[in-house]
Coordinates of C-alpha atoms and ligand atoms in Angstrom, one line a residue:
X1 CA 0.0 0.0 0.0
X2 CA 3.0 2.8 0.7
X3 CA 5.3 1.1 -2.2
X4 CA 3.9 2.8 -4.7
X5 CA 2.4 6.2 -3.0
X6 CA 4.6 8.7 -4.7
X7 CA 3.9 7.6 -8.0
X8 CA 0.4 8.5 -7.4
X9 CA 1.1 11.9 -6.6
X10 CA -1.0 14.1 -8.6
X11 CA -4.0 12.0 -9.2
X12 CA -7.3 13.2 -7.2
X13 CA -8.5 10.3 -5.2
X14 CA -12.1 9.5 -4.3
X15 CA -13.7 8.2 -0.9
X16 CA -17.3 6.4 -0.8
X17 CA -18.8 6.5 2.9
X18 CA -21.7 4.7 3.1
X19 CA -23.4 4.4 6.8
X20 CA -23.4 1.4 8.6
X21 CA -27.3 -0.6 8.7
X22 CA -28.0 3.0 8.8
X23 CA -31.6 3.3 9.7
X24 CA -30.9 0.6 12.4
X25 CA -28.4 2.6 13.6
X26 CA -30.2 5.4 14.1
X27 CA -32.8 3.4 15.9
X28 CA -29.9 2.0 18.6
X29 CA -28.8 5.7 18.8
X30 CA -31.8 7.0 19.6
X31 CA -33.6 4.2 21.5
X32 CA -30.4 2.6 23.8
X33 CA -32.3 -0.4 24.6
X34 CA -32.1 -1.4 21.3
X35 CA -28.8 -0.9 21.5
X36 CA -26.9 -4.6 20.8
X37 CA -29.8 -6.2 19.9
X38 CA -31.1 -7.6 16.5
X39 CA -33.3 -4.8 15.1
X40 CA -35.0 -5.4 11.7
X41 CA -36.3 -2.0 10.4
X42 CA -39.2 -2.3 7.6
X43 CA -42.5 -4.2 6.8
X44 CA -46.0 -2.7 7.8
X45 CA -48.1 -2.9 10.4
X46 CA -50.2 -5.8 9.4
X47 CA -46.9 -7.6 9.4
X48 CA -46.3 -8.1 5.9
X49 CA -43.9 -6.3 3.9
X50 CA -40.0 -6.8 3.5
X51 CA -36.7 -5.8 5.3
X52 CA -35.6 -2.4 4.3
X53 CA -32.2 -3.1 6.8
X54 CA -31.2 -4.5 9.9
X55 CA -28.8 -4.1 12.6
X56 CA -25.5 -6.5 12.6
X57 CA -26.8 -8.6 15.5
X58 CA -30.0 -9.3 13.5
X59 CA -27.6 -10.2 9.7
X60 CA -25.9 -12.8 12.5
X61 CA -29.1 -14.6 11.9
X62 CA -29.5 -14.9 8.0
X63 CA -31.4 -11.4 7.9
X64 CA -31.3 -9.2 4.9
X65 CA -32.6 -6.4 3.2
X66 CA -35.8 -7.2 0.5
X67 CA -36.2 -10.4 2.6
X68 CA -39.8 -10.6 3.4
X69 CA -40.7 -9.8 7.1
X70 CA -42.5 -12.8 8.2
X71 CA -39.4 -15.1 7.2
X72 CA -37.1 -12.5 9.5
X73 CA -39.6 -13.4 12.4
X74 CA -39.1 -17.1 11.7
X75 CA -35.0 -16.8 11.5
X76 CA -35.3 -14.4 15.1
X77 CA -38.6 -14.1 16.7
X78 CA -36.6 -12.6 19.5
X79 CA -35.7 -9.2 17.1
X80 CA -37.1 -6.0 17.4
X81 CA -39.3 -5.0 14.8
X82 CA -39.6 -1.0 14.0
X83 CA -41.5 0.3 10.7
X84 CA -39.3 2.7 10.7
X85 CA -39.7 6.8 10.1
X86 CA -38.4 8.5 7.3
X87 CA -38.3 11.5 8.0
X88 CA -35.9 11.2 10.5
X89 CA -33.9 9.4 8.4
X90 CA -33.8 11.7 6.3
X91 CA -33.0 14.4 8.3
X92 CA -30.0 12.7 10.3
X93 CA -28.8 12.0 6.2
X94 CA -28.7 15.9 5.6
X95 CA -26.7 15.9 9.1
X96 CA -24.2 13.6 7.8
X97 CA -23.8 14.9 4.6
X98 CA -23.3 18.6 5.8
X99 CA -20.1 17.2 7.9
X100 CA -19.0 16.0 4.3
X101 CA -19.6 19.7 2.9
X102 CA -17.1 20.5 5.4
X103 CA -14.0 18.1 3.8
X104 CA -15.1 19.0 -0.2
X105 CA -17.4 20.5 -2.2
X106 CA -17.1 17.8 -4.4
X107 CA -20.4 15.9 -3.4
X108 CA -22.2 13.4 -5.4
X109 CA -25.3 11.3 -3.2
X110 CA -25.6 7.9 -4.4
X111 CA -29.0 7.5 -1.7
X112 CA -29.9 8.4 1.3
X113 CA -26.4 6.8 3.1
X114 CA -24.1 7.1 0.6
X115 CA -22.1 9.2 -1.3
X116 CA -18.7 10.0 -3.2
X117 CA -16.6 12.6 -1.9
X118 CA -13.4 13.9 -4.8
X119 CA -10.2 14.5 -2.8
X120 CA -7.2 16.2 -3.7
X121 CA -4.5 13.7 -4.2
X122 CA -2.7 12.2 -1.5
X123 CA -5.4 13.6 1.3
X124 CA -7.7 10.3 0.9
X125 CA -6.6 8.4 3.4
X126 CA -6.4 11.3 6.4
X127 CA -9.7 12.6 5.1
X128 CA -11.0 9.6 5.7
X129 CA -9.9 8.9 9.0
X130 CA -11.4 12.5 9.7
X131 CA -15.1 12.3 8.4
X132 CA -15.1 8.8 10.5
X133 CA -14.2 10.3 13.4
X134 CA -16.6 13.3 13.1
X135 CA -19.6 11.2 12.4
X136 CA -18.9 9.1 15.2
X137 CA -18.5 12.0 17.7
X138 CA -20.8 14.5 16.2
X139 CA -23.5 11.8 14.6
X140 CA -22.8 8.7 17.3
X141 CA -23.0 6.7 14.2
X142 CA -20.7 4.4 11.8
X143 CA -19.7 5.0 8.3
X144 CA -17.7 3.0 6.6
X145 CA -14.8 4.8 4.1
X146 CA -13.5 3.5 1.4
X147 CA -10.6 5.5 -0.4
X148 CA -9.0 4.6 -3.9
X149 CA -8.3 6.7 -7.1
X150 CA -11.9 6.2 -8.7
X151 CA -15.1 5.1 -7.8
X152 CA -15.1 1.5 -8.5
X153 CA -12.4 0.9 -6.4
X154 CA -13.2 3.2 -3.4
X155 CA -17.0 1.2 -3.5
X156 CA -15.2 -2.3 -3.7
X157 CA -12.8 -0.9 -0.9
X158 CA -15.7 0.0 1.2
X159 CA -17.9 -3.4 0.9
X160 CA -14.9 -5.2 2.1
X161 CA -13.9 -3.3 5.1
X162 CA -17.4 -3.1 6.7
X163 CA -18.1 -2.3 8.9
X164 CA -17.1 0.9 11.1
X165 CA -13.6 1.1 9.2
X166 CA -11.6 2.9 7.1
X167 CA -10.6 0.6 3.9
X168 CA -8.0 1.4 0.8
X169 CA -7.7 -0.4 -2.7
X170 CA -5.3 1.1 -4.6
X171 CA -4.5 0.1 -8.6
X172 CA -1.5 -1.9 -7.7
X173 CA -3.3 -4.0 -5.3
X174 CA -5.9 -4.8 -7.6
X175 CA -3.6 -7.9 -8.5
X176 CA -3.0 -9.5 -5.1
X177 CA -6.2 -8.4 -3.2
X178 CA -9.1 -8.4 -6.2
X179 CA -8.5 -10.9 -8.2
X180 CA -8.6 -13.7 -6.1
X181 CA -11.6 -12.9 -5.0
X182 CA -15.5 -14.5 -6.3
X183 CA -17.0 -12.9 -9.2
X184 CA -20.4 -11.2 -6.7
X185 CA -17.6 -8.6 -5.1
X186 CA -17.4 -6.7 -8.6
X187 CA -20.2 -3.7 -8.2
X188 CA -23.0 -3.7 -10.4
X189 CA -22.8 -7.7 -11.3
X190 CA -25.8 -9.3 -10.9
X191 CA -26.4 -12.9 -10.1
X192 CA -27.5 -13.6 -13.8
X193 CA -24.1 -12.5 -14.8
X194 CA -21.8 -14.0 -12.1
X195 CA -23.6 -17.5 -13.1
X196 CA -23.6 -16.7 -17.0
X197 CA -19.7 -15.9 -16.4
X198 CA -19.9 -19.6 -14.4
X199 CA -20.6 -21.5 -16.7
X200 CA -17.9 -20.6 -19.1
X201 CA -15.4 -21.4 -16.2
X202 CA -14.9 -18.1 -14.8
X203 CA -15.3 -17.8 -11.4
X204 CA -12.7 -15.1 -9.6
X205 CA -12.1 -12.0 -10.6
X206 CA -8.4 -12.4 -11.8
X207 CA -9.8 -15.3 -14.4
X208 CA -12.4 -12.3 -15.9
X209 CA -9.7 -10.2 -16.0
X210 CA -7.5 -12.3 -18.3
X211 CA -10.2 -13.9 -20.6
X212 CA -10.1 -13.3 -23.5
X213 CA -12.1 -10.4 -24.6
X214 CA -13.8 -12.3 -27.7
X215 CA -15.2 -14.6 -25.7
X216 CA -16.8 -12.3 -23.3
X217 CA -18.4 -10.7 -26.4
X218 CA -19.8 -13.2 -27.2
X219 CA -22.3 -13.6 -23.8
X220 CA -22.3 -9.7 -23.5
X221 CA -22.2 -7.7 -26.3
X222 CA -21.3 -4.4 -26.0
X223 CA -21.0 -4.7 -22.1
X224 CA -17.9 -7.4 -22.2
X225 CA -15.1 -4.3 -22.3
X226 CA -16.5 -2.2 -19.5
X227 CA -17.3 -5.6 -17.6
X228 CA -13.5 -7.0 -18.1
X229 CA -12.2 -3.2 -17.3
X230 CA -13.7 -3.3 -13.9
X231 CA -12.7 -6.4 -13.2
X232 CA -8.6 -4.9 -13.8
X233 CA -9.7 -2.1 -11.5
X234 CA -10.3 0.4 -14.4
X235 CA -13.3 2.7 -14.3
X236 CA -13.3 6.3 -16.1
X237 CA -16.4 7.3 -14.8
X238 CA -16.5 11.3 -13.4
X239 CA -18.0 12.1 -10.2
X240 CA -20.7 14.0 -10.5
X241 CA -22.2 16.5 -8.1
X242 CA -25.8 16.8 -8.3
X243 CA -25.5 20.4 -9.3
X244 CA -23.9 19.9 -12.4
X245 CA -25.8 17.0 -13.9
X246 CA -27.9 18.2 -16.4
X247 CA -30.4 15.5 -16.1
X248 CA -31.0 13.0 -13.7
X249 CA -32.5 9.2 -14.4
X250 CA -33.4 5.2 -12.9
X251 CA -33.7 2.8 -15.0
X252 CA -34.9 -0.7 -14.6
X253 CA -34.5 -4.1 -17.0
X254 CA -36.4 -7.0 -16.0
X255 CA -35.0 -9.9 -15.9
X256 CA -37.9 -11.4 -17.0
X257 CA -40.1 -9.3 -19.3
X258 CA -43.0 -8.3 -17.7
X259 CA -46.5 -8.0 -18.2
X260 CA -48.2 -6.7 -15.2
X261 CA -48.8 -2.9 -15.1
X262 CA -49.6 -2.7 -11.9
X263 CA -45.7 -3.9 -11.7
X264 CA -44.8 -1.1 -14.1
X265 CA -46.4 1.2 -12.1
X266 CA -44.8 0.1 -8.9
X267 CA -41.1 0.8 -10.5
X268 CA -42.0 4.1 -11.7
X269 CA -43.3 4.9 -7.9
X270 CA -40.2 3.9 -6.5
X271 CA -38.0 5.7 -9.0
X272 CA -40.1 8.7 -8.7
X273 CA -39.4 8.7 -5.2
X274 CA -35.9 8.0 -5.3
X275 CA -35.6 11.2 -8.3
X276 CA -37.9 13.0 -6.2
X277 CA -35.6 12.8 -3.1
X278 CA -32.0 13.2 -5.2
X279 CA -33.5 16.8 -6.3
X280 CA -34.4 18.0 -3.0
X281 CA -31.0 16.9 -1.8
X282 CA -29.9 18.9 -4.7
X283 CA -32.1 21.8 -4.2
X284 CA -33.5 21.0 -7.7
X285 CA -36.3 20.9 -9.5
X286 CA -36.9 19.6 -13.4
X287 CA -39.4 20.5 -15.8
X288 CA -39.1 17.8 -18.0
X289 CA -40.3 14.1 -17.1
X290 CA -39.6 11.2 -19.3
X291 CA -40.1 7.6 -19.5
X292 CA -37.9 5.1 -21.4
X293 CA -40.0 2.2 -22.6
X294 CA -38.7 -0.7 -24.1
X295 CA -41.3 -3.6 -25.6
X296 CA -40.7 -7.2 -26.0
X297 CA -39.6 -7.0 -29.2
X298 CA -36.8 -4.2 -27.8
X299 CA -37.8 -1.3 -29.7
X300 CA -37.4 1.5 -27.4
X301 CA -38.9 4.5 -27.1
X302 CA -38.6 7.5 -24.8
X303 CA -41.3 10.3 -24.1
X304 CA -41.0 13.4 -22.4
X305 CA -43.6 16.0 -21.1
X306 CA -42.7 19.2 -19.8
X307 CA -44.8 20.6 -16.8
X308 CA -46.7 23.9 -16.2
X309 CA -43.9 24.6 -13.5
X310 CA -40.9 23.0 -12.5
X311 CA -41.1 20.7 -9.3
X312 CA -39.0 18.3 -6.8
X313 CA -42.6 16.3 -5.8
X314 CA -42.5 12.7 -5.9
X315 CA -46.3 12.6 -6.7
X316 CA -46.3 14.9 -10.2
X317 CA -43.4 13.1 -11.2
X318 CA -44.9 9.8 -10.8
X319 CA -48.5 10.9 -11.7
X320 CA -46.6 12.6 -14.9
X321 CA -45.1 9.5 -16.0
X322 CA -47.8 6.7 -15.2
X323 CA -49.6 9.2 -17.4
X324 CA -47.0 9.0 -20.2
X325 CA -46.6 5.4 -19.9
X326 CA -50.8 4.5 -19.7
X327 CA -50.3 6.6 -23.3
X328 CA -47.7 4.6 -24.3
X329 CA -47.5 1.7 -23.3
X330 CA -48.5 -0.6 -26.7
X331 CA -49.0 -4.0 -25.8
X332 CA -47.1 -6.4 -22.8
X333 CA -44.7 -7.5 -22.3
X334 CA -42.2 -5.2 -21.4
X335 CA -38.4 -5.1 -20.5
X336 CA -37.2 -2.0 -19.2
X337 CA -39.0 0.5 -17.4
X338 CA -37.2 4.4 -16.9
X339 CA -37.6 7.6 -15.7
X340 CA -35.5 11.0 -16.5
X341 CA -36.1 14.5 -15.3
X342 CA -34.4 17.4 -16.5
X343 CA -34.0 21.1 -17.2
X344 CA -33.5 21.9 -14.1
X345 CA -33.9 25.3 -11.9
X346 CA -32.3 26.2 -8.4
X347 CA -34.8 29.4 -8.1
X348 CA -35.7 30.1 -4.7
X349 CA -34.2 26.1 -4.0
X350 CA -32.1 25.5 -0.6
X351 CA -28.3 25.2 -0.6
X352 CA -27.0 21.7 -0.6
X353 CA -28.2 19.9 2.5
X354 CA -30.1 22.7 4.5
X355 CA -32.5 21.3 6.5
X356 CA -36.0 21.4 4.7
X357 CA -38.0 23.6 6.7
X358 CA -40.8 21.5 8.9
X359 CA -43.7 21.9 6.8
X360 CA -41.9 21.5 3.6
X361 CA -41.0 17.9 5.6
X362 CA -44.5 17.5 6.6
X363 CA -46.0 17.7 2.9
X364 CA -43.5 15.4 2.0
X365 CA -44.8 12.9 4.5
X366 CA -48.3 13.5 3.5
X367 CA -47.5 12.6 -0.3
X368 CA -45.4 9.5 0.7
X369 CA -49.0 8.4 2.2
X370 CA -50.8 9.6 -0.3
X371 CA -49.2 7.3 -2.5
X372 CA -49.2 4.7 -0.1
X373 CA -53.2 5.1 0.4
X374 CA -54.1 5.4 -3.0
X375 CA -51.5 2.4 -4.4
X376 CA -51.3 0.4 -1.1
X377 CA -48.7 0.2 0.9
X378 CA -48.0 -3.6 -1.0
X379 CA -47.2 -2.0 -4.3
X380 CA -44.1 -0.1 -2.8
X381 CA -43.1 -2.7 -1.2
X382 CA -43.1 -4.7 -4.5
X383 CA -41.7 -1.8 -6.0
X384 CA -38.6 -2.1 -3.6
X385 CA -38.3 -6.2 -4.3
X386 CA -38.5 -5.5 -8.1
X387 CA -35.4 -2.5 -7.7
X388 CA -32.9 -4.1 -5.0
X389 CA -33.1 -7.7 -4.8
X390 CA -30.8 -9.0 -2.1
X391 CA -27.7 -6.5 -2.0
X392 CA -25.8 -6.4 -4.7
X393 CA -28.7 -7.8 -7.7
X394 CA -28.7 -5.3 -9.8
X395 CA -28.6 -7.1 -12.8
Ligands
TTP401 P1 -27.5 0.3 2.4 O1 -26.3 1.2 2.6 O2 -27.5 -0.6 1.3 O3 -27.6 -0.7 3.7 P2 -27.3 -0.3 5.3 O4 -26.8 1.0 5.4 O5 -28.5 -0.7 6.0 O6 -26.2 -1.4 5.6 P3 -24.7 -1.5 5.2 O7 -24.4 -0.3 4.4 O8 -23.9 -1.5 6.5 O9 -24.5 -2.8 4.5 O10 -28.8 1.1 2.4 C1 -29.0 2.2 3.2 C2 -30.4 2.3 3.7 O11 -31.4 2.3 2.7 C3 -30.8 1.2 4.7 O12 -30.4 1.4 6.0 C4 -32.3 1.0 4.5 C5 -32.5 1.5 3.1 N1 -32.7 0.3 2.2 C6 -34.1 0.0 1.9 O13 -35.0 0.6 2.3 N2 -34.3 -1.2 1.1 C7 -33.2 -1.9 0.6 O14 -33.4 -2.9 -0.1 C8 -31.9 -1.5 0.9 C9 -30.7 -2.3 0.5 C10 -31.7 -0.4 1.7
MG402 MG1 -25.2 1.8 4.3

């Protein structure tokens, strides 16, 4: 890790802190009975639902996120089950990420815990070890660092030294430390992939890193360079603070194609939340609202509306793009299902992180319910399965 320090020398390098079981942990923080005990946040209160996290002493037990709720109560009856609030959540998020604003304004949120923070080069590592320190003395809560030289690595660096630590995967140790390791570490590769990569006999890292590129063309197309890339430790991607982007977007391919609206519907609820929540942490709000459709026969289309005034709501940008879909939609099945908003204004919009004033958090409350009432509180939770499936699905 020090061999090869000065030859980094000028290159920026970029941490990812990402809170520990973070609405757990603010649960134990706030409630210190529930302190070292399993805690399973999520669910509703007739029961159902599934995990949106859980404390360490409860993953002891075999419990996850998106694991239904009545299967955590059979793995640990003896956990504490919380449905959770929000708005707290929230709240403590804008808390940590204003002790970020201190260290850089080089910001960009990845969701509600996590986000990338650009460095100037050689100031990783104590940077770090600061922001850790301030979040657990300021915060009384856990993040996890992880510093490298681009955002692939800092993320990888990160899911291995959880939790509460301070973890580094620099280029040159890509060799000895990454490639020995199983195929499911690599961000962004879904289980589809790692068993597609299986079955043609490659199952570390280091073995997708040497094959030969042809060959991964063949099982993924265009994808096979940017796939093998990561897998060497490469990854060219900017950071991108909020403020700059000119457009923000979700998008979701179904690993089988669907034919359920109602389905549809429930992924463009949960992406308009998550939008709806990355422009108020940006002190945003878009004008344009457009969905990317593709059919089974994977003609795509994409269809944009702009709206009478510009907004940061997660109802009109749902209610905007069920509407553009229910006009669009052609016939079932479908395969990918996104949402984009753009043109963006700051106007009379809050600096990065200020608290939203307590009404302005109220009305967000009420449309969160709102959507819950008039969807059910089962279609977000299906919405959720559909998006994350256990950690690291994305596929
Ligand atoms: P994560 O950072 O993925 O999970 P975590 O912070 O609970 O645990 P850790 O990082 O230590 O592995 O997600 C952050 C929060 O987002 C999490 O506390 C709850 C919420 N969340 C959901 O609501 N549903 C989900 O499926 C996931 C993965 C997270
Ligand atoms: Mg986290």
């Amino acid at each position: 890790m020090t061999a090869a320090r000065g030859c980094r020398g000028s290159v920026p390098e970029i941490l990812l802190c990402d809170l520990d079981a973070f609405f757990a942990s603010v649960e134990q923080r706030d409630c210190p009975e529930y302190r070292g005990k399993p805690v399973v946040v999520g669910g509703s209160l007739s029961g159902r639902g599934v995990v949106s996290t859980c404390s360490y002493e409860a993953r002891k037990f075999g419990i996850h996120s998106a694991m239904p709720v009545e299967r955590a109560r059979q793995l640990c009856p003896g956990a504490i089950f919380l449905r959770g609030d929000m708005g707290r959540y929230r709240s403590v998020s804008r808390q940590i990420f204003a002790v970020y604003e201190r260290f850089t304004p080089e910001i960009e949120v990845v969701s509600i815990d996590e986000a990338y923070l650009g460095m100037v080069a050689g100031e990783g590592l104590a940077a770090a070890a600061e922001i850790h320190r301030a979040v657990r003395e300021e915060l009384s809560l856990s993040v996890t660092v992880g510093v490298s030289v681009n955002k692939l690595l800092s993320k990888i660096a990160s899911e291995l030294a959880k939790p509460d630590r301070i973890g580094t995967l620099w280029p040159e140790e890509v060799p000895g430390l990454l490639w020995p390791l199983t195929l499911e570490v690599l961000p962004g590769l879904g289980p589809v992939s790692v068993q597609k990569l299986n079955r043609i006999g490659i199952g570390t890292i280091g073995q997708l890193a040497a094959a030969p590129l042809e060959l991964l063309r063949k099982y993924f197309g265009k994808s096979a360079l940017l796939l093998q890339r990561s897998a060497r430790g490469i990854d060219n991607r900017p950071l991108e603070p909020l403020r700059q982007a000119k457009s923000l977007s979700e998008e979701r391919t179904f690993s089988n194609d669907l034919a359920d609206e109602e389905a549809i519907r429930a992924v463009l609820i949960s992406q308009a939340e998550s939008l709806g929540y990355r422009l108020r942490t940006g002190g945003l709000r878009a004008r344009k609202v457009a969905i990317k459709l593709r059919y089974g026969d994977f003609s795509t289309i994409t269809r944009e509306q702009t709206l009478a005034a510009p907004t940061d709501g997660d109802l009109l940008l749902y209610e905007t793009a069920a509407g553009l879909f229910a006009a669009h939609k052609g016939r079932p099945p479908w395969r990918l299902i996104g949402l984009r908003v753009s043109d963006f204004s700051t106007g009379e919009q809050l600096t990065l992180f200020d608290a939203l004033p307590e009404e302005k958090e109220k009305e967000l409350q009420r449309t969160r319910d709102r959507l819950r009432e008039k969807y059910g509180g089962a279609v977000l939770y299906r919405a959720r399965r559909l998006l994350k499936p256990p950690r690291r699905g994305e596929e």
